[in-house]
Amino acid sequence: MFIITGANGQLGHAIVKKILGFVSADQVAAICRDPQKAADLSALGVEVRRGDFDKPESLSRAFEGASQVLIVSSNARAYGGDPLVQHQNAIDAARAAGAARIVYTSHMAASAHSAFPPMHDHAATEKMLQDCGVVWTALRHGFYASSAIAVIRDALETGVIETAADGPVSWVAHDDLAEAAAIILSQAPDKSGPTSPLAPTQSFDFKGLARLASDFLGKPIHHKIIADDDMRAKLAGRGIPAHVANIILGRDIAARNGEFATVDPTLKQILGRSPISMRDLIAEQI
């Protein structure tokens, strides 16, 4: 049984649908906190099970019969939670269920030394996987392109993309990452460890995003770097908590440091096609 967590989230939901191209629906269980919100997956013949990373007892039933478990990384840090406790709960439950393999959605910039706080969590979770005694795969994702789309949407009103720093980012679509995850799940691993970066073959810094959006939308969008304190004040004015502001500033600084700059052919090779381009994503979603 293929167990996919986070089935009501953008990535997990897409992975469940993509994996049905490789295995029958009766071999897939979709895990989420609210199964009623996953009625479309039930309609496809997928068993939807209730499971909550914060409630380890719920995971025993959720992971029952697991051959492979895909753990979609938690964003609990943005809400004041502890993703490491959640990830450890999921890893422990997968091991207890007898899973032969655990797959985790990590990031190509995973590092304890990153300027971007979520990368610390990815690095720590990969260490948990190394120590768990089960074959594991960390999907080293590029940066979710949905973040770039959100930045561009915000700039449609102001005409300006404001960041605390700038640097190249390998933006990648959820749909591409979901398809790659399904393909990787369908193949037997030859060893434990992280994948090569699952990134596009072209990166864009925020200035480049502004230029691309301007060209495509036919209206001027500029990029402006502002001081950290000014950025914090602007974010606070929008009601964004201080710990989330730290994450956003960390993203910008990490981009300047080149942490997200890697481009790689691996994703293209796995998909058998070019990843969705930022231009196409802008056309589709803006």
XYZ file of C-alpha atoms in Angstrom:
286
model
C 0.000 0.000 0.000
C 1.270 3.467 -0.963
C 0.551 5.893 1.871
C 0.506 9.582 0.876
C 0.267 12.179 3.647
C -0.881 15.775 3.333
C -3.575 14.684 0.897
C -5.598 17.876 1.317
C -2.583 20.067 0.592
C -1.555 21.246 -2.849
C 1.398 18.887 -3.207
C 0.037 15.812 -1.441
C -3.275 15.997 -3.287
C -1.476 16.212 -6.624
C 0.803 13.278 -5.757
C -2.192 11.062 -4.971
C -3.687 11.824 -8.372
C -0.394 11.370 -10.212
C 0.427 8.012 -8.629
C -2.835 6.597 -9.968
C -1.124 6.610 -13.340
C 1.249 3.926 -12.036
C -0.721 1.812 -9.546
C -4.377 0.934 -9.006
C -6.457 3.037 -6.636
C -6.875 0.153 -4.200
C -3.123 0.307 -3.592
C -3.211 3.945 -2.451
C -4.274 5.489 0.855
C -4.536 9.263 1.193
C -3.912 10.654 4.678
C -5.323 13.962 5.899
C -6.759 15.518 9.029
C -10.207 16.020 7.491
C -11.223 13.172 5.138
C -14.471 14.942 4.225
C -12.420 17.503 2.316
C -10.902 14.745 0.158
C -14.161 13.487 -1.342
C -12.750 13.828 -4.861
C -10.007 11.330 -3.990
C -12.546 8.906 -2.553
C -14.463 9.195 -5.823
C -11.349 7.958 -7.624
C -11.353 4.795 -5.512
C -8.610 5.908 -3.128
C -9.060 5.073 0.543
C -8.983 8.318 2.504
C -7.837 7.904 6.090
C -7.729 10.333 8.978
C -4.215 11.029 10.236
C -2.647 13.908 12.136
C 1.105 14.334 12.658
C 0.331 15.950 16.027
C -1.580 12.840 17.143
C 0.754 9.831 16.858
C -2.028 7.439 17.845
C -3.948 8.420 14.690
C -1.036 7.431 12.479
C -1.071 3.766 13.502
C -4.379 3.238 11.711
C -3.551 5.698 8.950
C -0.333 3.894 7.985
C -1.702 0.357 8.322
C -0.539 -1.952 5.518
C 2.123 0.479 4.316
C 4.738 -0.664 1.839
C 5.872 2.898 1.115
C 5.034 6.077 3.008
C 5.434 9.511 1.461
C 5.724 12.197 4.129
C 4.875 15.638 2.818
C 6.918 18.054 4.909
C 5.022 20.117 7.462
C 4.865 23.910 7.383
C 3.982 24.032 11.085
C 6.832 26.462 11.762
C 4.904 29.202 9.966
C 2.083 28.705 12.466
C 4.223 28.473 15.578
C 4.313 24.665 15.633
C 7.196 22.194 15.636
C 7.599 20.359 12.321
C 10.410 18.195 13.688
C 8.148 16.594 16.278
C 5.579 16.018 13.560
C 8.107 14.495 11.167
C 9.497 12.218 13.867
C 5.971 11.042 14.670
C 5.393 10.207 11.009
C 8.732 8.419 10.631
C 8.131 6.381 13.779
C 4.655 5.414 12.586
C 5.935 4.395 9.152
C 8.589 2.201 10.721
C 6.085 0.645 13.135
C 3.731 -0.077 10.230
C 6.467 -2.085 8.523
C 7.000 0.265 5.599
C 9.849 -0.836 3.370
C 10.589 2.730 2.310
C 9.951 6.273 3.490
C 9.950 9.136 0.993
C 10.154 12.702 2.302
C 9.624 16.000 0.488
C 12.816 17.888 1.304
C 14.571 20.808 -0.385
C 17.735 21.143 -2.413
C 18.990 23.806 0.036
C 18.489 21.659 3.150
C 21.203 22.685 5.614
C 21.608 23.445 9.292
C 23.498 26.578 8.241
C 20.915 28.047 5.862
C 19.681 31.612 6.252
C 16.174 30.267 5.514
C 14.770 28.620 8.684
C 12.743 25.835 6.978
C 15.988 24.446 5.567
C 17.114 23.628 9.121
C 14.013 21.463 9.508
C 14.666 19.646 6.243
C 18.266 18.930 7.224
C 17.231 17.682 10.664
C 14.518 15.485 9.175
C 16.960 13.946 6.722
C 19.131 13.076 9.736
C 16.116 11.417 11.378
C 15.645 9.373 8.226
C 19.298 8.341 8.216
C 18.859 7.021 11.749
C 15.460 5.348 11.341
C 16.606 1.990 9.995
C 14.256 2.066 6.982
C 15.223 2.651 3.349
C 14.545 6.314 2.646
C 14.513 8.859 -0.136
C 14.574 12.633 0.326
C 13.106 14.478 -2.642
C 15.367 17.532 -2.916
C 12.869 20.002 -4.345
C 13.593 23.326 -5.923
C 11.694 26.341 -4.588
C 7.929 26.145 -5.021
C 6.918 28.385 -7.911
C 3.651 29.149 -6.128
C 5.690 31.521 -3.950
C 6.838 33.414 -7.033
C 3.285 33.566 -8.351
C 2.101 34.986 -5.015
C 4.809 37.662 -5.141
C 3.785 38.635 -8.676
C 0.095 38.788 -7.740
C 0.908 41.131 -4.857
C 2.825 43.344 -7.277
C -0.080 43.677 -9.704
C -1.576 46.410 -7.512
C 1.606 48.178 -6.438
C 3.715 47.650 -9.553
C 6.662 46.727 -7.316
C 8.178 43.497 -6.018
C 9.923 44.357 -2.752
C 12.468 42.048 -1.143
C 15.178 42.410 1.475
C 17.788 40.941 -0.877
C 17.953 39.239 -4.252
C 19.536 36.249 -5.902
C 18.733 33.451 -8.357
C 15.997 30.982 -7.416
C 15.140 27.737 -9.187
C 11.356 27.961 -9.173
C 9.522 24.695 -9.827
C 5.831 23.878 -10.200
C 3.977 21.695 -7.703
C 2.567 19.690 -10.602
C 6.049 18.772 -11.844
C 7.193 17.795 -8.362
C 4.061 15.707 -7.835
C 4.618 13.836 -11.073
C 8.273 13.237 -10.217
C 7.291 11.952 -6.771
C 4.826 9.499 -8.301
C 7.451 8.225 -10.723
C 10.039 7.827 -7.975
C 7.547 6.038 -5.713
C 6.765 3.595 -8.512
C 10.432 2.620 -8.851
C 12.372 0.454 -6.414
C 15.187 2.442 -4.773
C 18.718 1.163 -5.190
C 19.899 2.898 -2.008
C 18.896 5.351 0.702
C 19.633 9.047 0.402
C 18.589 12.322 -1.178
C 17.839 12.755 -4.850
C 19.740 15.153 -7.045
C 18.103 18.595 -7.040
C 14.621 18.381 -8.553
C 14.921 21.782 -10.123
C 14.368 23.441 -13.494
C 17.108 24.221 -15.964
C 16.660 27.994 -15.567
C 16.523 30.211 -12.492
C 15.116 33.704 -11.966
C 15.991 36.251 -9.314
C 13.246 38.600 -8.126
C 14.399 41.292 -10.531
C 14.115 38.736 -13.316
C 10.621 37.774 -12.148
C 9.589 41.423 -12.304
C 10.962 41.719 -15.826
C 9.288 38.491 -16.934
C 5.953 39.520 -15.447
C 6.196 42.968 -17.044
C 6.896 41.503 -20.470
C 4.082 38.996 -20.237
C 1.414 41.143 -18.588
C 2.160 44.277 -20.577
C 2.390 46.522 -17.519
C 5.486 47.776 -15.701
C 6.491 45.797 -12.625
C 9.728 46.789 -10.935
C 11.905 45.208 -8.287
C 13.113 47.102 -5.243
C 15.397 46.005 -2.417
C 14.441 47.569 0.906
C 16.108 47.540 4.309
C 15.341 44.698 6.699
C 13.636 46.978 9.228
C 11.464 48.519 6.521
C 10.505 45.060 5.313
C 9.594 43.988 8.841
C 7.482 47.116 9.266
C 5.663 46.518 5.989
C 4.979 42.890 6.875
C 3.790 43.855 10.353
C 1.463 46.389 8.755
C -0.086 43.548 6.784
C -0.670 41.592 9.985
C 2.141 39.108 9.399
C 3.611 37.762 12.680
C 7.267 38.407 13.490
C 8.277 34.736 13.203
C 6.794 34.584 9.697
C 8.573 37.826 8.788
C 11.832 36.174 9.838
C 11.111 33.325 7.434
C 10.418 35.736 4.564
C 13.575 37.756 5.217
C 15.531 34.537 5.538
C 14.299 33.476 2.122
C 15.575 36.684 0.552
C 18.961 36.481 2.267
C 19.350 32.816 1.335
C 18.581 33.717 -2.277
C 21.302 36.378 -2.176
C 23.672 33.762 -0.748
C 22.992 31.505 -3.725
C 21.255 28.763 -1.730
C 18.456 28.370 -4.283
C 20.464 28.930 -7.452
C 21.103 25.322 -8.476
C 19.717 24.226 -11.831
C 19.813 20.560 -12.711
C 18.721 18.202 -15.526
C 17.444 15.477 -13.173
C 13.823 16.642 -13.022
C 13.663 16.903 -16.811
C 15.106 13.409 -17.112
C 12.612 11.939 -14.643
C 9.635 13.617 -16.304
C 10.787 12.889 -19.841
C 9.983 16.489 -20.751
C 10.972 19.996 -19.814
C 9.587 21.264 -16.496
C 6.816 23.851 -16.699
C 8.396 27.252 -17.300
C 7.792 30.343 -15.204
C 6.377 32.069 -18.281
C 3.804 29.297 -18.708
C 2.954 29.402 -15.003
C 2.384 33.155 -15.176
C 0.133 32.653 -18.215
C -1.819 29.956 -16.414
C -2.145 31.455 -12.954
C -1.952 35.253 -13.167
